[in-house]
Coordinates of C-alpha atoms in Angstrom, one line a residue:
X45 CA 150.3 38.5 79.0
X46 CA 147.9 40.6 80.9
X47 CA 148.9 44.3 81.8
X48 CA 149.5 44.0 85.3
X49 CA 152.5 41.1 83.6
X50 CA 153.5 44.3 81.3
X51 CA 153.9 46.7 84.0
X52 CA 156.1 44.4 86.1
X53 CA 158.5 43.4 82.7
X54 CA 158.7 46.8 82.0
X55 CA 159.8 47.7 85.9
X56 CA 162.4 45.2 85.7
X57 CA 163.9 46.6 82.4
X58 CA 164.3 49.8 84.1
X59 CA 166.1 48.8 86.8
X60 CA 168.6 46.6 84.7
X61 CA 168.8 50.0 82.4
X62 CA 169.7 52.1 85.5
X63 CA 172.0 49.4 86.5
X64 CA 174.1 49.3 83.1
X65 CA 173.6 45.5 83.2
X66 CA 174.8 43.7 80.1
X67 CA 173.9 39.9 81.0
X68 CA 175.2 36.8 79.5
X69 CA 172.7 35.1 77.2
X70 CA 174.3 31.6 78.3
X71 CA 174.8 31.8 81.5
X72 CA 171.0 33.4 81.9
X73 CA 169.9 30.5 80.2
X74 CA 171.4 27.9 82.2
X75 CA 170.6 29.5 85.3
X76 CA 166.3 29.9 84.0
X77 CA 166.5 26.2 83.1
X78 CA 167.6 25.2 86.5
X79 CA 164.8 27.5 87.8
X80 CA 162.2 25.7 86.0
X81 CA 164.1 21.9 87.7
X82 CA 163.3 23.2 90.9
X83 CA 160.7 25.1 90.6
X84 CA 158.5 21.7 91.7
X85 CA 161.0 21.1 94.9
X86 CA 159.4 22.6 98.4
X87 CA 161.7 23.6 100.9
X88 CA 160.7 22.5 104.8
X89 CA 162.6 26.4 106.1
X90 CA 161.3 27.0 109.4
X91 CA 160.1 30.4 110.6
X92 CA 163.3 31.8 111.7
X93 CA 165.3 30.7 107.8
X94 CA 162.1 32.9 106.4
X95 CA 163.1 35.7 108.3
X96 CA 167.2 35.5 107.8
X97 CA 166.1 35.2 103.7
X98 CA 163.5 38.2 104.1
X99 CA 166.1 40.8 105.6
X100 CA 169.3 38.9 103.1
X101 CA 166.8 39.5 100.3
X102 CA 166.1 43.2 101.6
X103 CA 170.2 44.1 102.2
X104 CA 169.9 43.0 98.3
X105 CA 167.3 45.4 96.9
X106 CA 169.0 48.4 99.4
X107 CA 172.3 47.6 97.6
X108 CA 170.5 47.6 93.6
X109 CA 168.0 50.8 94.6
X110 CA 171.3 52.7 95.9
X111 CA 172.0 53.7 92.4
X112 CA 175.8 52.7 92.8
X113 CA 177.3 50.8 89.9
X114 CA 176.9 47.2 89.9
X115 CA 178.3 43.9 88.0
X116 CA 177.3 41.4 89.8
X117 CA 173.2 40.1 90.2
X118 CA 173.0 37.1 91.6
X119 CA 174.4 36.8 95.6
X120 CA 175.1 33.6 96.7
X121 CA 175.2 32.8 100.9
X122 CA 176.7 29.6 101.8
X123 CA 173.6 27.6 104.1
X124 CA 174.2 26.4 106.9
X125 CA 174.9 23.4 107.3
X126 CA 171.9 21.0 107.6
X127 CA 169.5 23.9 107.5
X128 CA 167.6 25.4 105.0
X129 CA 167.2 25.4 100.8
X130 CA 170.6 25.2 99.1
X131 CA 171.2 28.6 98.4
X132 CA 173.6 28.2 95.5
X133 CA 171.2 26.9 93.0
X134 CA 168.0 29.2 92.3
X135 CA 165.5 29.3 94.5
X136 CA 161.8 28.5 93.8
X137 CA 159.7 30.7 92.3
X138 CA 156.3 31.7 91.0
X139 CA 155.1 31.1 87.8
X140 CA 154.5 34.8 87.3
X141 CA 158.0 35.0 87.7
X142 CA 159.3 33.1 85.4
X143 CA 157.3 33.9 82.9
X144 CA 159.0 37.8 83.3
X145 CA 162.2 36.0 83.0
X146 CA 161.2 34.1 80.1
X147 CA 159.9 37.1 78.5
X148 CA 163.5 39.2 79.2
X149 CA 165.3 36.5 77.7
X150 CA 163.3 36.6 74.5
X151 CA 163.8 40.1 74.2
X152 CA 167.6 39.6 74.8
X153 CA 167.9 36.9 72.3
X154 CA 166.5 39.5 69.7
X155 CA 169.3 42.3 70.5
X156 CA 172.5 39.6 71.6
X157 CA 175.1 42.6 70.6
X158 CA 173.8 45.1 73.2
X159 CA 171.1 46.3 75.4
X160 CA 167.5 45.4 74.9
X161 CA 165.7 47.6 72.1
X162 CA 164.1 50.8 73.5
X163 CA 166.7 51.8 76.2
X164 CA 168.8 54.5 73.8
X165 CA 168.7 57.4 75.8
X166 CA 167.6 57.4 80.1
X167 CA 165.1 60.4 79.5
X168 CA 163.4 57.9 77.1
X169 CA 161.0 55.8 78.8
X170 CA 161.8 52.0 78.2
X171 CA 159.8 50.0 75.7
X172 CA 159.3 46.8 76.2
X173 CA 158.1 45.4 72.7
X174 CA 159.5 46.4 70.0
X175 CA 157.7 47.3 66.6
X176 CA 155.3 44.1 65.5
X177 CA 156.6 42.3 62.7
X178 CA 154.9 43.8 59.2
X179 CA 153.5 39.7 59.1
X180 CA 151.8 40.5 62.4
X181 CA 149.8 43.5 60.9
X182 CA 146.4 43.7 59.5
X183 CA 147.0 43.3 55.7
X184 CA 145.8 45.6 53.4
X185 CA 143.2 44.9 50.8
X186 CA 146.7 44.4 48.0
X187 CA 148.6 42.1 50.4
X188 CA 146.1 39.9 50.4
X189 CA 144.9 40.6 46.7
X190 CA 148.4 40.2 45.3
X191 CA 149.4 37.7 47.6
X192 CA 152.2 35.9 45.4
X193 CA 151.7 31.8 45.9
X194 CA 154.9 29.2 46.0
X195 CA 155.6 28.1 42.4
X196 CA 154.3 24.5 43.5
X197 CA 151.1 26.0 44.2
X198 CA 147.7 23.6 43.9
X199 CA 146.3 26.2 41.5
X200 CA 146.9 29.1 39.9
X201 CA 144.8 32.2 39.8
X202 CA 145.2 34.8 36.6
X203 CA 143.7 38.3 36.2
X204 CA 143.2 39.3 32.5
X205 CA 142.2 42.6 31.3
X206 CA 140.6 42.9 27.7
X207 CA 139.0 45.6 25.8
X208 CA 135.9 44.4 25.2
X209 CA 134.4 47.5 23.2
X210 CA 136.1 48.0 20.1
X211 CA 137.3 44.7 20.5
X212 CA 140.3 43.4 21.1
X213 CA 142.4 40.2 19.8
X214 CA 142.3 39.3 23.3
X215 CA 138.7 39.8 23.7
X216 CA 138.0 38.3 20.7
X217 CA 140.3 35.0 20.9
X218 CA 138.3 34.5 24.1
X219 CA 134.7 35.3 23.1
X220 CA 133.4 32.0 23.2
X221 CA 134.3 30.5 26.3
X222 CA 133.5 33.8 28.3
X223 CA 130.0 33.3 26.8
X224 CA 129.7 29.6 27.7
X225 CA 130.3 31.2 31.2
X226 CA 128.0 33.9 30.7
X227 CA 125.1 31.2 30.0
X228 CA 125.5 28.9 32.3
X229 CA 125.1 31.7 35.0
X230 CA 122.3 33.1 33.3
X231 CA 120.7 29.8 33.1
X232 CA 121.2 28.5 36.5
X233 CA 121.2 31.8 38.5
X234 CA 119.0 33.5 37.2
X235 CA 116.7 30.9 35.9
X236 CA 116.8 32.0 32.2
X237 CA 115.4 29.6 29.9
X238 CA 118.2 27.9 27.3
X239 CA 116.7 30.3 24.6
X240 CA 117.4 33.4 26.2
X241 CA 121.0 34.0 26.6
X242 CA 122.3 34.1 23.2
X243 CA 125.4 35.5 21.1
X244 CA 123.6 38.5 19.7
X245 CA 121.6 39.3 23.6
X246 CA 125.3 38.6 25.6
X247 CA 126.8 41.2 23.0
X248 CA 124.3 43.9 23.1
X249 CA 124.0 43.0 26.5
X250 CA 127.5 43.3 27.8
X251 CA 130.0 43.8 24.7
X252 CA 128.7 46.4 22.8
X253 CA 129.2 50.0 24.6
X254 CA 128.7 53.3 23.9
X255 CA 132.0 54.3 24.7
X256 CA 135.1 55.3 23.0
X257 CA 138.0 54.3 23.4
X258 CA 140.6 57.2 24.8
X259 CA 144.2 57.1 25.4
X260 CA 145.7 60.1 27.2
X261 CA 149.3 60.7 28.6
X262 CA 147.8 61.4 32.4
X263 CA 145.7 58.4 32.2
X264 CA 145.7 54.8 32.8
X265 CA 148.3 52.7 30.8
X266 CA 145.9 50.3 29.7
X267 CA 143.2 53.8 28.4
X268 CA 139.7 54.5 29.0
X269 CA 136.7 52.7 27.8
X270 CA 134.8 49.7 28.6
X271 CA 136.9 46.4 29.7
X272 CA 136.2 43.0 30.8
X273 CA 138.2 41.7 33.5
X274 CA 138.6 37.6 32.9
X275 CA 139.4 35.2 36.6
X276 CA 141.5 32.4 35.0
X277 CA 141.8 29.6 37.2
X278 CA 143.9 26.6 36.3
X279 CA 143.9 28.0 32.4
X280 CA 140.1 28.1 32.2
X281 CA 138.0 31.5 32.7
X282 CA 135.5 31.0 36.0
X283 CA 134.3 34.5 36.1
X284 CA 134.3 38.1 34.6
X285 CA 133.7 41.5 35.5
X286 CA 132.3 44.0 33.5
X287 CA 133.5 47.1 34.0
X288 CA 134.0 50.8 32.4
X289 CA 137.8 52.8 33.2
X290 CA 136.4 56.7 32.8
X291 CA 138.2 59.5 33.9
X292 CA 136.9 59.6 37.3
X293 CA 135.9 56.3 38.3
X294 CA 135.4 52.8 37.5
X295 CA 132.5 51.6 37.1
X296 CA 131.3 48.1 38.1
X297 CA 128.9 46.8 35.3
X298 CA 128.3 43.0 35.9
X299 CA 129.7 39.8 37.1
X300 CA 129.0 36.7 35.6
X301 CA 131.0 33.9 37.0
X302 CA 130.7 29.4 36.4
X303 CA 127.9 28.6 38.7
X304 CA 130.8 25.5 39.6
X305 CA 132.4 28.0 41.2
X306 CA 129.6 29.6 43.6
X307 CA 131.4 28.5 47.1
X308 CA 134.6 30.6 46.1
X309 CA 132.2 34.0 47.3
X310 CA 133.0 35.2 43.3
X311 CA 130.8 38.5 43.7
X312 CA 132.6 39.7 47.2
X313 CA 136.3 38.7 45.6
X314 CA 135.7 40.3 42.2
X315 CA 134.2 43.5 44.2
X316 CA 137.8 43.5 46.3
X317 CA 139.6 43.2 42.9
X318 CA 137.9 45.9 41.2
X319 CA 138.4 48.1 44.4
X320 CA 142.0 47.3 44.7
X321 CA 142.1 47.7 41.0
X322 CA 140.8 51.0 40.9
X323 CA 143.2 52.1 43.8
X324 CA 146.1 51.0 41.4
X325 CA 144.9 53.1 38.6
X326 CA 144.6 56.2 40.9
X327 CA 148.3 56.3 41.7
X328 CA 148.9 56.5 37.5
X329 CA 145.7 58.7 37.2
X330 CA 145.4 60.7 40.5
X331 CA 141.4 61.9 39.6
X332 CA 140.1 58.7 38.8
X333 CA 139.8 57.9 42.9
X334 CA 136.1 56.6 42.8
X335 CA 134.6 52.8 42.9
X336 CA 131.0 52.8 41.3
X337 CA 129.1 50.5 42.1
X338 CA 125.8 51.4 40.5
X339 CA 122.3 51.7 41.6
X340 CA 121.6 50.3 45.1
X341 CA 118.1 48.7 46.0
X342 CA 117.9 48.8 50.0
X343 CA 114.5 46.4 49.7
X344 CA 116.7 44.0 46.9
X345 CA 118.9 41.5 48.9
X346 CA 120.7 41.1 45.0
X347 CA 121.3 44.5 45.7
X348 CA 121.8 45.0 49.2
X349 CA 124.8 43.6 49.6
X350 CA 126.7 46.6 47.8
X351 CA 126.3 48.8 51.2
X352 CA 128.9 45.9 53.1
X353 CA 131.8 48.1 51.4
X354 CA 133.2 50.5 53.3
X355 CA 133.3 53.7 52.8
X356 CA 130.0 54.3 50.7
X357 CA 128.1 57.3 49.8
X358 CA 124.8 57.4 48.5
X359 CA 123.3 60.0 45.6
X360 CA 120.5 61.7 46.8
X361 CA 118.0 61.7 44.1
X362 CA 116.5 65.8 45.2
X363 CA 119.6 67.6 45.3
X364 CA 122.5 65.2 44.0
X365 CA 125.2 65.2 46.5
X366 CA 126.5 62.2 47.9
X367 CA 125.3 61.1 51.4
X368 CA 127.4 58.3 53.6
X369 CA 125.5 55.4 53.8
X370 CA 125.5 55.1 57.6
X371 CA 123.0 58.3 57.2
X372 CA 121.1 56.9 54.8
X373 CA 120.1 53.4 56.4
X374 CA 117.2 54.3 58.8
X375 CA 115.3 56.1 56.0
X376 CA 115.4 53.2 54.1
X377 CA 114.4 51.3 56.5
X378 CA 110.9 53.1 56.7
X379 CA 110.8 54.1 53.1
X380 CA 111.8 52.4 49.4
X381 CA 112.0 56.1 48.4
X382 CA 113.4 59.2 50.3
X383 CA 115.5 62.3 50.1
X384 CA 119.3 61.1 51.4
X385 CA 120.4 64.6 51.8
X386 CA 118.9 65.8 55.8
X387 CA 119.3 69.2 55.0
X388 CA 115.7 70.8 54.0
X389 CA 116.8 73.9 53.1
X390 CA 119.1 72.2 50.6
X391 CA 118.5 72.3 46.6
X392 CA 120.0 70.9 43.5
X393 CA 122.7 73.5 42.9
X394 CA 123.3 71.9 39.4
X395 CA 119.5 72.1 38.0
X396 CA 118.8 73.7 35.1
X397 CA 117.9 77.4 35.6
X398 CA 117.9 78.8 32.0
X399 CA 115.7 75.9 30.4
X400 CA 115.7 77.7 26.9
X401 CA 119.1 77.1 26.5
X402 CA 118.7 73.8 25.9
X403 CA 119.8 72.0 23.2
X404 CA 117.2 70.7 21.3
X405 CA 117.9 68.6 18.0
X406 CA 115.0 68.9 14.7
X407 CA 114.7 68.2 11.4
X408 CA 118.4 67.5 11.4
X409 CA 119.1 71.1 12.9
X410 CA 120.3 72.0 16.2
X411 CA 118.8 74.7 17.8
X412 CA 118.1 76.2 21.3
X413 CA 114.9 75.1 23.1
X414 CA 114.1 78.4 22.7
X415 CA 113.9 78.7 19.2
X416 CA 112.4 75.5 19.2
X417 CA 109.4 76.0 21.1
X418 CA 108.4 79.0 19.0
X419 CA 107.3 76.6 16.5
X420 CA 105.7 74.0 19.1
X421 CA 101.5 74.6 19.7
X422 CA 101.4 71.2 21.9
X423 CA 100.8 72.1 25.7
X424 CA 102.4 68.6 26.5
X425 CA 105.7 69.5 24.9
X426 CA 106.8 71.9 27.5
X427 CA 106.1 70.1 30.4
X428 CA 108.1 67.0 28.9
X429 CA 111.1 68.9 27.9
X430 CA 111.1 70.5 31.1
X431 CA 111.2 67.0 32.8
X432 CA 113.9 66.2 30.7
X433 CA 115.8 69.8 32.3
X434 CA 115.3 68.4 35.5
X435 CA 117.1 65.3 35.4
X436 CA 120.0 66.3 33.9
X437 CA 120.6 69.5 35.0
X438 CA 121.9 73.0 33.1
X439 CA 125.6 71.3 32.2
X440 CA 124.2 68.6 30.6
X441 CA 121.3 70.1 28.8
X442 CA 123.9 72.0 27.1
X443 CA 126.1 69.3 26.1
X444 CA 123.3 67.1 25.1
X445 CA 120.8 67.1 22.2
X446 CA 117.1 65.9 23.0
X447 CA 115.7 64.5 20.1
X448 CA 112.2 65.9 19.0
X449 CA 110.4 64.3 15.6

């Protein structure tokens, strides 16, 4: 219905609110469908019969715009006889018309027991639709993630989360078909020869992990560490995601999924997942509120595609503060490398200012850069430890121990 339809419904309602009009469902029924019987049946009214019905049709309106209490709609006046439309039965109409009528029935039918929705108070203005069904909203990303599917369902999708790093019995019970998987998209994805993907690379590659794993009583039930998330469709694994649950953020590792499986759009579903995923996890743990999606490659299409998701923020590589993407586009366009952050006055408020506190680990002793370059007569050395400074910053150079032999 266009607005100028609205405006008119919600007219009407007013007036039947003013007049304290409670109509009968049936009876407004019946008398609609005998509308629509007629409404192809022209009338031959002369001139004259056009003009008695304009000023009977006027005394009508004076009476309902009067404001005086009122029971009674519909006025009947007997024709004369042998002239003119039957007046008795409803007259024609236009199709504009009826479809307002339509429309108030509807919104009768909804609210039988009383007066249309929306008319509680006369100071309130009417409303003529009421709330949208919650089906009639735009889902969020868990309706339609966590969609539950009719028992008699075609298939049936499961989500599996396994520690992958130490191990699990899951993980482990497992370990051979998610590396058939992995193989099969290394081999015909990425074009990887047959020798290539083996047990010992998949493991280094994607099993082994540097991480520890940590249970603590704010965190996530299921701990922190490094996970992989198993897509079982119809009792057989068609995908994983590799991913890492730290305090903060989880972080998206890798996907490999059964190459079978391409036209399900695996890479932009597990992405959802993870996000959705990660958005359950915050309400347990209410600092881990990040996605990470790694390192984005604007000249890469395989790694383009991470800037679809929406909200993203970009690092800035100069002075490490995190720059929405929207900004960050048009230099990228130009240049393969930039500085995100458009402030020039800007610097990296994190970089290490007091380089000799560094921690600096020799001959099985740790010491402080300081004392360790006492003992250095290499020119080189400096210059690569203060690299080193640079990139991780004061916190870190603290907490870390650069190795010198």
């Amino acid at each position: 219905m266009d607005s100028a339809v609205d405006d008119a419904v919600v007219g009407d309602f007013a007036l039947i609110n003013k007049l304290d009009i409670r109509c009968d469902l049936k009876t407004l029924s019946d008398d609609l469908k005998e509308s629509f019987e007629s409404e192809d049946m022209k009338g031959k009214d002369s001139k004259k019969e056009e003009s008695t019905e304009l000023i009977q049709s006027q005394d009508v309106e004076e009476k309902l715009g009067s404001g005086e209490p009122s029971h009674l709609v519909k006025v009947h006046t007997a024709p004369k006889p042998g002239k003119g439309a039957d007046l008795s039965k409803p007259p024609c109409r236009k199709a504009k018309e009826i479809r307002k009528e339509r429309k108030r029935l509807k919104l009768m039918q909804q609210n039988p027991a009383g007066e249309p929705e929306g008319f509680q108070a006369q100071s309130q203005p009417p409303s003529l639709f009421p709330p949208k069904a919650k089906s009639n909203q735009p889902k969020s990303l868990e309706d339609l993630i966590l969609e539950s599917l009719p028992e008699d369902a075609s298939h049936k999708l499961e989500v599996r989360l396994v520690r992958s790093s130490p191990p699990s019995s899951q993980f482990k019970a497992t370990f051979q078909d998610s590396y058939q998987v992995y193989k099969r998209y290394q081999m015909v994805i990425h074009k990887d020869p047959p020798d290539k993907p083996t047990v010992s690379q998949f493991t280094r590659f994607l099993c082994s992990s540097p991480l520890e794993a940590e249970n603590r009583h704010n965190g996530p039930d299921c701990g922190y560490g490094s996970f992989h998330q198993q897509y079982w469709l119809d009792g057989k694994i068609i995908a994983v995601g590799v991913i890492d649950i730290l305090p903060y953020c989880v972080s998206s590792v890798y996907l490999y999924y059964d190459p079978d499986y391409s036209f399900l759009s695996l890479g932009v579903y597990s992405a959802l997942r993870e996000i959705a995923f990660t958005r359950q996890l915050h309400e347990k743990a209410s600092q881990l509120s990040y996605y990470y999606m790694g390192f984005y490659i604007h000249s890469c299409p395989k790694m383009k595609y991470k800037g679809q998701y929406r909200p993203s923020d970009l690092l800035c590589p100069e002075t490490y503060v995190w720059v929405p993407i929207e900004q960050c586009l048009p230099s990228l366009e130009n240049s393969k490398y930039c500085r995100l952050n458009q402030d020039p006055e800007a610097v990296d408020e994190g970089r290490c200012k007091e380089p000799d506190r560094l921690q600096v680990f020799h001959k099985k002793a740790i010491m402080p850069y300081g004392v360790y370059k006492k003992h250095q007569k290499d020119p080189g050395e400096e210059a690569t430890v203060l690299q080193y400074a640079s990139l991780v910053g004061q916190t870190c150079s603290e907490r870390m121990l650069l190795f010198r032999n």
